mmCIF file of C-alpha atoms in Angstrom:
data_model
loop_
_atom_site.group_PDB
_atom_site.id
_atom_site.type_symbol
_atom_site.label_atom_id
_atom_site.label_comp_id
_atom_site.label_asym_id
_atom_site.label_seq_id
_atom_site.Cartn_x
_atom_site.Cartn_y
_atom_site.Cartn_z
ATOM 1 C CA MET F 153 291.844 93.719 158.518
ATOM 2 C CA SER F 154 291.062 95.963 155.552
ATOM 3 C CA GLU F 155 292.627 95.453 152.140
ATOM 4 C CA LEU F 156 294.818 98.504 152.805
ATOM 5 C CA ASP F 157 296.005 96.980 156.080
ATOM 6 C CA ARG F 158 296.767 93.707 154.317
ATOM 7 C CA ALA F 159 298.738 95.545 151.655
ATOM 8 C CA THR F 160 301.243 96.971 154.131
ATOM 9 C CA PRO F 161 302.685 93.621 155.350
ATOM 10 C CA ARG F 162 302.769 92.433 151.733
ATOM 11 C CA THR F 163 304.649 95.562 150.693
ATOM 12 C CA ILE F 164 307.161 95.249 153.518
ATOM 13 C CA ALA F 165 307.648 91.563 152.679
ATOM 14 C CA ALA F 166 308.300 92.432 149.016
ATOM 15 C CA TRP F 167 310.853 95.034 150.121
ATOM 16 C CA LEU F 168 312.621 92.451 152.314
ATOM 17 C CA HIS F 169 312.681 89.964 149.449
ATOM 18 C CA PHE F 170 314.326 92.612 147.249
ATOM 19 C CA VAL F 171 317.001 93.324 149.864
ATOM 20 C CA ALA F 172 317.524 89.558 150.235
ATOM 21 C CA PHE F 173 318.156 89.414 146.471
ATOM 22 C CA LEU F 174 320.801 92.128 146.858
ATOM 23 C CA ILE F 175 322.433 90.160 149.683
ATOM 24 C CA VAL F 176 322.635 87.088 147.438
ATOM 25 C CA ALA F 177 324.278 89.274 144.798
ATOM 26 C CA ILE F 178 326.869 90.649 147.214
ATOM 27 C CA VAL F 179 327.668 87.157 148.508
ATOM 28 C CA VAL F 180 328.453 86.053 144.947
ATOM 29 C CA VAL F 181 330.498 89.176 144.193
ATOM 30 C CA GLY F 182 332.319 88.706 147.493
ATOM 31 C CA GLY F 183 333.210 85.165 146.464
ATOM 32 C CA VAL F 184 334.595 86.330 143.115
ATOM 33 C CA THR F 185 336.484 89.102 144.911
ATOM 34 C CA ARG F 186 338.213 86.496 147.068
ATOM 35 C CA LEU F 187 338.890 84.127 144.170
ATOM 36 C CA THR F 188 340.521 86.877 142.106
ATOM 37 C CA GLU F 189 342.634 88.116 145.060
ATOM 38 C CA SER F 190 340.931 91.508 144.736
ATOM 39 C CA GLY F 191 339.880 92.100 148.336
ATOM 40 C CA LEU F 192 342.936 94.096 149.378
ATOM 41 C CA SER F 193 343.006 96.393 146.351
ATOM 42 C CA ILE F 194 341.268 99.185 148.301
ATOM 43 C CA THR F 195 343.339 99.824 151.401
ATOM 44 C CA GLU F 196 341.167 102.465 153.087
ATOM 45 C CA TRP F 197 337.651 102.485 154.493
ATOM 46 C CA LYS F 198 335.762 105.578 153.423
ATOM 47 C CA PRO F 199 332.039 104.863 153.870
ATOM 48 C CA LEU F 200 330.915 108.096 152.169
ATOM 49 C CA THR F 201 333.667 109.418 149.899
ATOM 50 C CA GLY F 202 334.679 105.895 148.921
ATOM 51 C CA ALA F 203 331.451 105.585 146.936
ATOM 52 C CA ILE F 204 333.118 107.602 144.180
ATOM 53 C CA PRO F 205 335.783 105.592 142.335
ATOM 54 C CA PRO F 206 339.008 107.152 141.007
ATOM 55 C CA LEU F 207 338.154 109.355 138.034
ATOM 56 C CA THR F 208 341.491 110.835 137.022
ATOM 57 C CA ASP F 209 344.872 109.331 136.286
ATOM 58 C CA ALA F 210 346.296 111.019 139.398
ATOM 59 C CA GLN F 211 343.620 109.411 141.567
ATOM 60 C CA TRP F 212 344.277 106.002 140.040
ATOM 61 C CA GLN F 213 348.013 106.392 140.613
ATOM 62 C CA ALA F 214 347.380 107.313 144.259
ATOM 63 C CA GLU F 215 345.214 104.211 144.797
ATOM 64 C CA PHE F 216 347.807 102.039 143.067
ATOM 65 C CA ALA F 217 350.565 103.527 145.222
ATOM 66 C CA ASN F 218 348.573 102.614 148.360
ATOM 67 C CA TYR F 219 348.246 99.042 147.125
ATOM 68 C CA ARG F 220 351.960 98.752 146.358
ATOM 69 C CA ARG F 221 352.712 99.451 150.031
ATOM 70 C CA ILE F 222 351.025 96.295 151.352
ATOM 71 C CA PRO F 223 352.665 92.830 151.552
ATOM 72 C CA GLN F 224 350.294 91.249 149.009
ATOM 73 C CA TYR F 225 351.691 93.371 146.203
ATOM 74 C CA GLU F 226 355.293 92.380 146.895
ATOM 75 C CA ALA F 227 354.499 88.702 147.433
ATOM 76 C CA ILE F 228 351.896 88.065 144.713
ATOM 77 C CA ASN F 229 351.502 90.959 142.304
ATOM 78 C CA HIS F 230 354.936 92.557 142.128
ATOM 79 C CA GLY F 231 355.318 94.268 138.776
ATOM 80 C CA MET F 232 351.566 94.523 138.207
ATOM 81 C CA THR F 233 350.555 97.197 135.714
ATOM 82 C CA LEU F 234 347.982 99.899 136.392
ATOM 83 C CA ALA F 235 345.545 98.060 134.093
ATOM 84 C CA GLY F 236 345.994 94.900 136.148
ATOM 85 C CA PHE F 237 345.365 96.834 139.333
ATOM 86 C CA GLN F 238 342.211 98.359 137.864
ATOM 87 C CA ALA F 239 340.911 94.850 137.137
ATOM 88 C CA ILE F 240 341.157 93.723 140.767
ATOM 89 C CA PHE F 241 340.030 97.141 142.022
ATOM 90 C CA PHE F 242 336.796 96.661 140.042
ATOM 91 C CA TRP F 243 335.688 93.624 142.053
ATOM 92 C CA GLU F 244 336.431 95.110 145.458
ATOM 93 C CA TYR F 245 334.794 98.386 144.471
ATOM 94 C CA LEU F 246 331.702 96.549 143.191
ATOM 95 C CA HIS F 247 331.562 94.561 146.433
ATOM 96 C CA ARG F 248 331.686 97.708 148.555
ATOM 97 C CA PHE F 249 329.282 99.560 146.253
ATOM 98 C CA LEU F 250 326.713 96.790 146.626
ATOM 99 C CA GLY F 251 327.172 97.017 150.390
ATOM 100 C CA ARG F 252 326.300 100.712 150.270
ATOM 101 C CA ILE F 253 323.296 100.011 148.030
ATOM 102 C CA ILE F 254 322.038 97.374 150.468
ATOM 103 C CA GLY F 255 322.366 99.792 153.377
ATOM 104 C CA LEU F 256 320.403 102.505 151.585
ATOM 105 C CA ALA F 257 317.864 100.075 150.108
ATOM 106 C CA TYR F 258 317.118 98.933 153.637
ATOM 107 C CA LEU F 259 317.410 102.140 155.660
ATOM 108 C CA ILE F 260 315.324 104.486 153.479
ATOM 109 C CA PRO F 261 312.194 102.269 153.314
ATOM 110 C CA LEU F 262 312.585 101.406 157.014
ATOM 111 C CA VAL F 263 312.498 105.094 157.947
ATOM 112 C CA TRP F 264 309.576 105.645 155.546
ATOM 113 C CA PHE F 265 307.472 102.815 156.987
ATOM 114 C CA ALA F 266 308.346 103.816 160.561
ATOM 115 C CA ALA F 267 307.537 107.503 159.992
ATOM 116 C CA ARG F 268 304.155 106.582 158.546
ATOM 117 C CA ARG F 269 303.556 104.091 161.382
ATOM 118 C CA GLN F 270 302.934 101.313 158.894
ATOM 119 C CA ILE F 271 305.133 98.674 160.500
ATOM 120 C CA PRO F 272 302.886 95.978 162.021
ATOM 121 C CA ARG F 273 302.958 95.650 165.778
ATOM 122 C CA GLY F 274 305.828 93.543 167.044
ATOM 123 C CA TYR F 275 307.967 93.912 163.926
ATOM 124 C CA PHE F 276 309.772 97.232 164.380
ATOM 125 C CA TRP F 277 312.564 95.929 166.582
ATOM 126 C CA ARG F 278 313.052 92.896 164.373
ATOM 127 C CA LEU F 279 313.395 95.133 161.322
ATOM 128 C CA PHE F 280 315.762 97.406 163.231
ATOM 129 C CA ALA F 281 317.852 94.386 164.274
ATOM 130 C CA LEU F 282 318.226 93.395 160.627
ATOM 131 C CA PHE F 283 319.536 96.878 159.855
ATOM 132 C CA ALA F 284 321.983 96.557 162.751
ATOM 133 C CA LEU F 285 323.196 93.290 161.218
ATOM 134 C CA ILE F 286 323.758 95.042 157.881
ATOM 135 C CA CYS F 287 325.868 97.691 159.644
ATOM 136 C CA LEU F 288 327.741 95.001 161.550
ATOM 137 C CA GLN F 289 328.418 93.210 158.285
ATOM 138 C CA GLY F 290 330.054 96.324 156.869
ATOM 139 C CA THR F 291 332.206 96.656 159.977
ATOM 140 C CA PHE F 292 333.270 93.014 159.803
ATOM 141 C CA GLY F 293 334.117 93.541 156.134
ATOM 142 C CA TRP F 294 336.559 96.298 156.963
ATOM 143 C CA LEU F 295 338.093 94.340 159.847
ATOM 144 C CA MET F 296 338.560 91.476 157.395
ATOM 145 C CA VAL F 297 340.332 93.733 154.884
ATOM 146 C CA ARG F 298 342.460 95.356 157.591
ATOM 147 C CA SER F 299 343.659 91.931 158.731
ATOM 148 C CA GLY F 300 345.488 91.534 155.414
ATOM 149 C CA LEU F 301 347.118 94.943 155.087
ATOM 150 C CA THR F 302 350.152 94.637 157.336
ATOM 151 C CA HIS F 303 351.592 91.210 158.143
ATOM 152 C CA ARG F 304 349.661 88.949 155.756
ATOM 153 C CA THR F 305 349.323 88.581 151.992
ATOM 154 C CA GLU F 306 345.597 87.801 152.244
ATOM 155 C CA VAL F 307 342.737 88.473 154.628
ATOM 156 C CA ALA F 308 342.548 86.388 157.798
ATOM 157 C CA PRO F 309 340.387 83.295 157.104
ATOM 158 C CA VAL F 310 338.575 83.662 160.443
ATOM 159 C CA TRP F 311 337.511 87.216 159.605
ATOM 160 C CA LEU F 312 336.389 86.061 156.159
ATOM 161 C CA ALA F 313 334.277 83.349 157.798
ATOM 162 C CA ILE F 314 332.720 85.837 160.233
ATOM 163 C CA HIS F 315 332.013 88.219 157.354
ATOM 164 C CA LEU F 316 330.313 85.551 155.226
ATOM 165 C CA LEU F 317 328.343 83.919 158.043
ATOM 166 C CA THR F 318 326.994 87.297 159.149
ATOM 167 C CA ALA F 319 325.788 87.951 155.600
ATOM 168 C CA LEU F 320 324.079 84.569 155.392
ATOM 169 C CA PHE F 321 322.523 84.935 158.851
ATOM 170 C CA THR F 322 321.165 88.335 157.790
ATOM 171 C CA LEU F 323 319.836 86.761 154.603
ATOM 172 C CA ALA F 324 318.037 84.039 156.551
ATOM 173 C CA GLY F 325 316.580 86.602 158.958
ATOM 174 C CA MET F 326 315.380 88.714 156.042
ATOM 175 C CA VAL F 327 313.626 85.770 154.388
ATOM 176 C CA TRP F 328 312.134 84.532 157.682
ATOM 177 C CA THR F 329 310.698 87.968 158.510
ATOM 178 C CA ALA F 330 309.282 88.373 154.999
ATOM 179 C CA LEU F 331 307.536 85.002 155.308
ATOM 180 C CA ASP F 332 306.056 86.019 158.663
ATOM 181 C CA LEU F 333 304.734 89.227 157.117
ATOM 182 C CA ARG F 334 303.238 87.394 154.147
ATOM 183 C CA ALA F 335 301.418 85.098 156.572
ATOM 184 C CA LEU F 336 300.186 88.151 158.459
ATOM 185 C CA ALA F 337 298.860 89.671 155.229
ATOM 186 C CA ARG F 338 296.858 86.507 154.581
ATOM 187 C CA ASP F 339 295.596 86.151 158.140
ATOM 188 C CA PRO F 340 295.542 89.039 160.666
ATOM 189 C CA ALA F 341 295.609 86.490 163.496
ATOM 190 C CA ALA F 342 298.808 84.843 162.241
ATOM 191 C CA ARG F 343 301.629 84.674 164.730
ATOM 192 C CA PRO F 344 305.353 84.635 163.894
ATOM 193 C CA ALA F 345 306.778 81.185 163.193
ATOM 194 C CA ARG F 346 308.763 79.467 165.908
ATOM 195 C CA LEU F 347 312.177 77.931 165.499
ATOM 196 C CA THR F 348 311.644 74.259 166.322
ATOM 197 C CA GLY F 349 314.243 71.848 167.643
ATOM 198 C CA LEU F 350 314.537 70.128 164.273
ATOM 199 C CA GLY F 351 314.854 73.475 162.541
ATOM 200 C CA PHE F 352 317.596 74.593 164.928
ATOM 201 C CA LEU F 353 319.501 71.331 164.448
ATOM 202 C CA GLY F 354 319.286 71.610 160.663
ATOM 203 C CA ALA F 355 320.433 75.237 160.740
ATOM 204 C CA ALA F 356 323.313 74.388 163.096
ATOM 205 C CA ILE F 357 324.575 71.527 160.915
ATOM 206 C CA LEU F 358 324.359 73.707 157.811
ATOM 207 C CA THR F 359 326.177 76.531 159.603
ATOM 208 C CA VAL F 360 329.152 74.255 160.274
ATOM 209 C CA GLN F 361 329.364 73.510 156.551
ATOM 210 C CA LEU F 362 329.088 77.186 155.663
ATOM 211 C CA LEU F 363 331.853 77.971 158.168
ATOM 212 C CA TYR F 364 334.145 75.430 156.550
ATOM 213 C CA GLY F 365 333.212 76.702 153.106
ATOM 214 C CA ALA F 366 334.369 80.148 154.174
ATOM 215 C CA LEU F 367 337.587 78.721 155.617
ATOM 216 C CA MET F 368 338.120 76.852 152.343
ATOM 217 C CA ALA F 369 338.040 80.174 150.521
ATOM 218 C CA GLY F 370 340.196 81.964 153.070
ATOM 219 C CA LEU F 371 342.862 79.262 153.089
ATOM 220 C CA ARG F 372 342.609 78.511 149.355
ATOM 221 C CA ALA F 373 342.093 74.947 150.542
ATOM 222 C CA GLY F 374 340.283 73.952 147.368
ATOM 223 C CA LEU F 375 343.678 73.774 145.665
ATOM 224 C CA VAL F 376 344.956 71.075 148.031
ATOM 225 C CA ALA F 377 343.504 68.253 145.906
ATOM 226 C CA LYS F 378 341.807 68.003 142.502
ATOM 227 C CA ASP F 379 340.594 64.402 142.732
ATOM 228 C CA TRP F 380 337.338 63.161 144.273
ATOM 229 C CA PRO F 381 336.279 61.398 146.458
ATOM 230 C CA LEU F 382 339.912 60.748 147.451
ATOM 231 C CA MET F 383 342.344 63.568 148.171
ATOM 232 C CA ASN F 384 345.595 63.090 146.262
ATOM 233 C CA GLY F 385 344.881 59.361 146.195
ATOM 234 C CA GLN F 386 344.152 59.099 149.924
ATOM 235 C CA LEU F 387 340.966 59.099 151.954
ATOM 236 C CA PHE F 388 342.520 61.169 154.745
ATOM 237 C CA PRO F 389 345.255 63.555 153.589
ATOM 238 C CA GLY F 390 346.812 64.279 156.978
ATOM 239 C CA ALA F 391 347.888 67.679 158.199
ATOM 240 C CA THR F 392 349.707 70.027 155.855
ATOM 241 C CA GLN F 393 352.363 70.640 158.505
ATOM 242 C CA SER F 394 353.492 68.461 161.395
ATOM 243 C CA GLY F 395 353.291 69.464 165.028
ATOM 244 C CA GLU F 396 350.083 71.475 164.720
ATOM 245 C CA SER F 397 347.707 71.968 167.630
ATOM 246 C CA LEU F 398 344.199 70.546 167.379
ATOM 247 C CA GLY F 399 342.717 74.006 166.939
ATOM 248 C CA THR F 400 345.133 74.820 164.126
ATOM 249 C CA MET F 401 344.415 71.530 162.400
ATOM 250 C CA LEU F 402 340.638 72.019 162.568
ATOM 251 C CA PHE F 403 340.499 75.649 161.501
ATOM 252 C CA ASP F 404 343.784 76.668 159.886
ATOM 253 C CA ASP F 405 345.186 73.634 158.106
ATOM 254 C CA PRO F 406 344.144 73.700 154.416
ATOM 255 C CA ALA F 407 344.142 69.924 153.948
ATOM 256 C CA ILE F 408 342.157 69.185 157.108
ATOM 257 C CA VAL F 409 339.706 72.009 156.420
ATOM 258 C CA HIS F 410 339.197 70.637 152.901
ATOM 259 C CA PHE F 411 338.671 67.117 154.266
ATOM 260 C CA ILE F 412 336.082 68.287 156.812
ATOM 261 C CA HIS F 413 334.238 70.388 154.243
ATOM 262 C CA ARG F 414 334.031 67.402 151.874
ATOM 263 C CA TRP F 415 332.727 64.868 154.349
ATOM 264 C CA TRP F 416 330.600 67.062 156.591
ATOM 265 C CA ALA F 417 328.643 67.794 153.402
ATOM 266 C CA TRP F 418 327.130 64.309 153.663
ATOM 267 C CA VAL F 419 326.032 64.980 157.239
ATOM 268 C CA VAL F 420 324.329 68.099 155.863
ATOM 269 C CA VAL F 421 322.684 66.090 153.077
ATOM 270 C CA ALA F 422 321.317 63.513 155.536
ATOM 271 C CA MET F 423 319.968 66.268 157.785
ATOM 272 C CA LEU F 424 318.393 68.175 154.919
ATOM 273 C CA VAL F 425 316.717 65.037 153.536
ATOM 274 C CA ILE F 426 315.088 64.532 156.935
ATOM 275 C CA LEU F 427 314.186 68.207 157.144
ATOM 276 C CA ALA F 428 312.705 68.277 153.633
ATOM 277 C CA ARG F 429 310.538 65.235 154.414
ATOM 278 C CA LYS F 430 309.219 66.984 157.522
ATOM 279 C CA VAL F 431 308.553 70.145 155.507
ATOM 280 C CA LYS F 432 306.695 68.441 152.642
ATOM 281 C CA PRO F 433 303.257 68.153 154.335
ATOM 282 C CA PHE F 434 303.292 71.882 155.139
ATOM 283 C CA ASP F 435 304.915 73.350 152.017
ATOM 284 C CA ARG F 436 305.795 71.036 149.157
ATOM 285 C CA ARG F 437 307.548 73.819 147.214
ATOM 286 C CA ALA F 438 309.957 74.472 150.096
ATOM 287 C CA SER F 439 310.722 70.749 150.313
ATOM 288 C CA ILE F 440 311.502 70.607 146.589
ATOM 289 C CA ALA F 441 313.640 73.761 146.848
ATOM 290 C CA ILE F 442 315.759 72.208 149.611
ATOM 291 C CA HIS F 443 316.359 69.032 147.576
ATOM 292 C CA ILE F 444 317.264 70.947 144.416
ATOM 293 C CA ALA F 445 319.555 73.347 146.271
ATOM 294 C CA PHE F 446 321.632 70.782 148.142
ATOM 295 C CA GLY F 447 321.815 68.451 145.116
ATOM 296 C CA THR F 448 323.071 71.255 142.890
ATOM 297 C CA GLN F 449 325.462 72.417 145.582
ATOM 298 C CA ILE F 450 327.077 68.990 145.892
ATOM 299 C CA VAL F 451 327.593 68.729 142.119
ATOM 300 C CA LEU F 452 329.064 72.246 141.940
ATOM 301 C CA GLY F 453 331.328 71.581 144.921
ATOM 302 C CA VAL F 454 332.814 68.478 143.293
ATOM 303 C CA ALA F 455 333.155 70.263 139.940
ATOM 304 C CA THR F 456 334.872 73.236 141.596
ATOM 305 C CA VAL F 457 337.475 71.025 143.247
ATOM 306 C CA MET F 458 338.127 68.912 140.149
ATOM 307 C CA SER F 459 338.483 72.036 137.985
ATOM 308 C CA GLY F 460 341.238 73.418 140.210
ATOM 309 C CA VAL F 461 338.812 76.037 141.599
ATOM 310 C CA ASN F 462 337.560 77.508 138.361
ATOM 311 C CA VAL F 463 336.285 81.007 139.177
ATOM 312 C CA THR F 464 332.951 80.550 137.384
ATOM 313 C CA LEU F 465 332.208 77.215 139.055
ATOM 314 C CA ALA F 466 333.321 78.504 142.450
ATOM 315 C CA GLY F 467 331.127 81.588 142.038
ATOM 316 C CA LEU F 468 328.144 79.386 141.172
ATOM 317 C CA HIS F 469 328.950 77.220 144.206
ATOM 318 C CA GLN F 470 328.751 80.303 146.407
ATOM 319 C CA LEU F 471 325.529 81.437 144.704
ATOM 320 C CA VAL F 472 323.806 78.106 145.292
ATOM 321 C CA GLY F 473 325.096 78.120 148.880
ATOM 322 C CA ALA F 474 323.188 81.365 149.455
ATOM 323 C CA LEU F 475 320.118 79.925 147.729
ATOM 324 C CA LEU F 476 320.391 76.847 149.960
ATOM 325 C CA VAL F 477 320.276 79.115 153.004
ATOM 326 C CA ILE F 478 317.079 80.663 151.630
ATOM 327 C CA ALA F 479 315.532 77.251 150.936
ATOM 328 C CA VAL F 480 316.366 75.963 154.411
ATOM 329 C CA ALA F 481 315.030 79.137 156.055
ATOM 330 C CA TRP F 482 311.852 78.700 154.013
ATOM 331 C CA GLY F 483 311.476 75.065 155.062
ATOM 332 C CA VAL F 484 312.247 75.634 158.720
ATOM 333 C CA HIS F 485 309.788 78.526 158.705
ATOM 334 C CA ALA F 486 307.083 76.264 157.243
ATOM 335 C CA ILE F 487 307.528 73.821 160.124
ATOM 336 C CA GLY F 488 307.526 76.677 162.626
ATOM 337 C CA ARG F 489 304.369 78.164 161.108
ATOM 338 C CA ALA F 490 302.598 74.823 161.497
ATOM 339 C CA ARG F 491 303.502 74.815 165.199
ATOM 340 C CA THR F 492 301.984 78.281 165.730
ATOM 341 C CA ALA F 493 298.817 77.697 163.678
ATOM 342 C CA PRO F 494 295.678 77.647 165.853
ATOM 343 C CA VAL F 495 294.020 74.268 166.309
ATOM 344 C CA SER F 496 290.615 74.225 164.597
#
């Protein structure tokens, strides 16, 4: 492989790392959008014309009038001023603007590399699938917003969870593909890493925690209790309402969701300690990154709860959650690369 040929996988990997950075940014902004109750401030989905924010007073009044028609305004923000509306509009607009930037930042280079036939063999459909996930993420985002425009005062927690998990899955896929391409740049005979059984188990256990983190945000379950490790002086808080079905208790009861998110975290920690130890012989930096990420995440999670869900702490908690996904993808990839390396 010539130096020019090696440069192409490196360039594509750098591009994917940049898009991954943008995804981390939108995950954090999305978290702040939820925490500030800003997600329903834009009541229409206009993929093209919506890129331009209101510029005149008449346009602002029209947007504000649309917001005043939905249940959230009457139930939570009745009497809000135009300035107050503009504050929540900012976060939702920034969230959607970043989504558009991510789409363009991915699509334009993808078309460029494809047109010049510079995508390494076997990677085109994987890169296309990542773009499809980005488009799907935008669709899920609108379905999430739409779920809160008629009969609810907030978005449906399940749609919020789907929206967030899709973003994090896309992020992991982006990082994994970039690592494969970097390996290819170093060695033209390198094969894509395999997902091992241990890697799949670690990812699955982490996914459960991420799901419950999303449900925590959707249900505002972090406000159920401010003490730790007990919840309002009890180990097990019980259901918020009596007579709930098992499914409702597990996925829609704020107290139970909070309880599961707290204690499943230790299952995640145990799994990630094992995973990091397995990773260490292959990539010590990835092992260290996993330890730092989950340790920081635990501290931020406790601090967020005890602060009564301070927006800054909660935003940092979401940021480190995304970084934890990157660290785990990195570690699992290192194990998978070792399994595909040729025996000397």
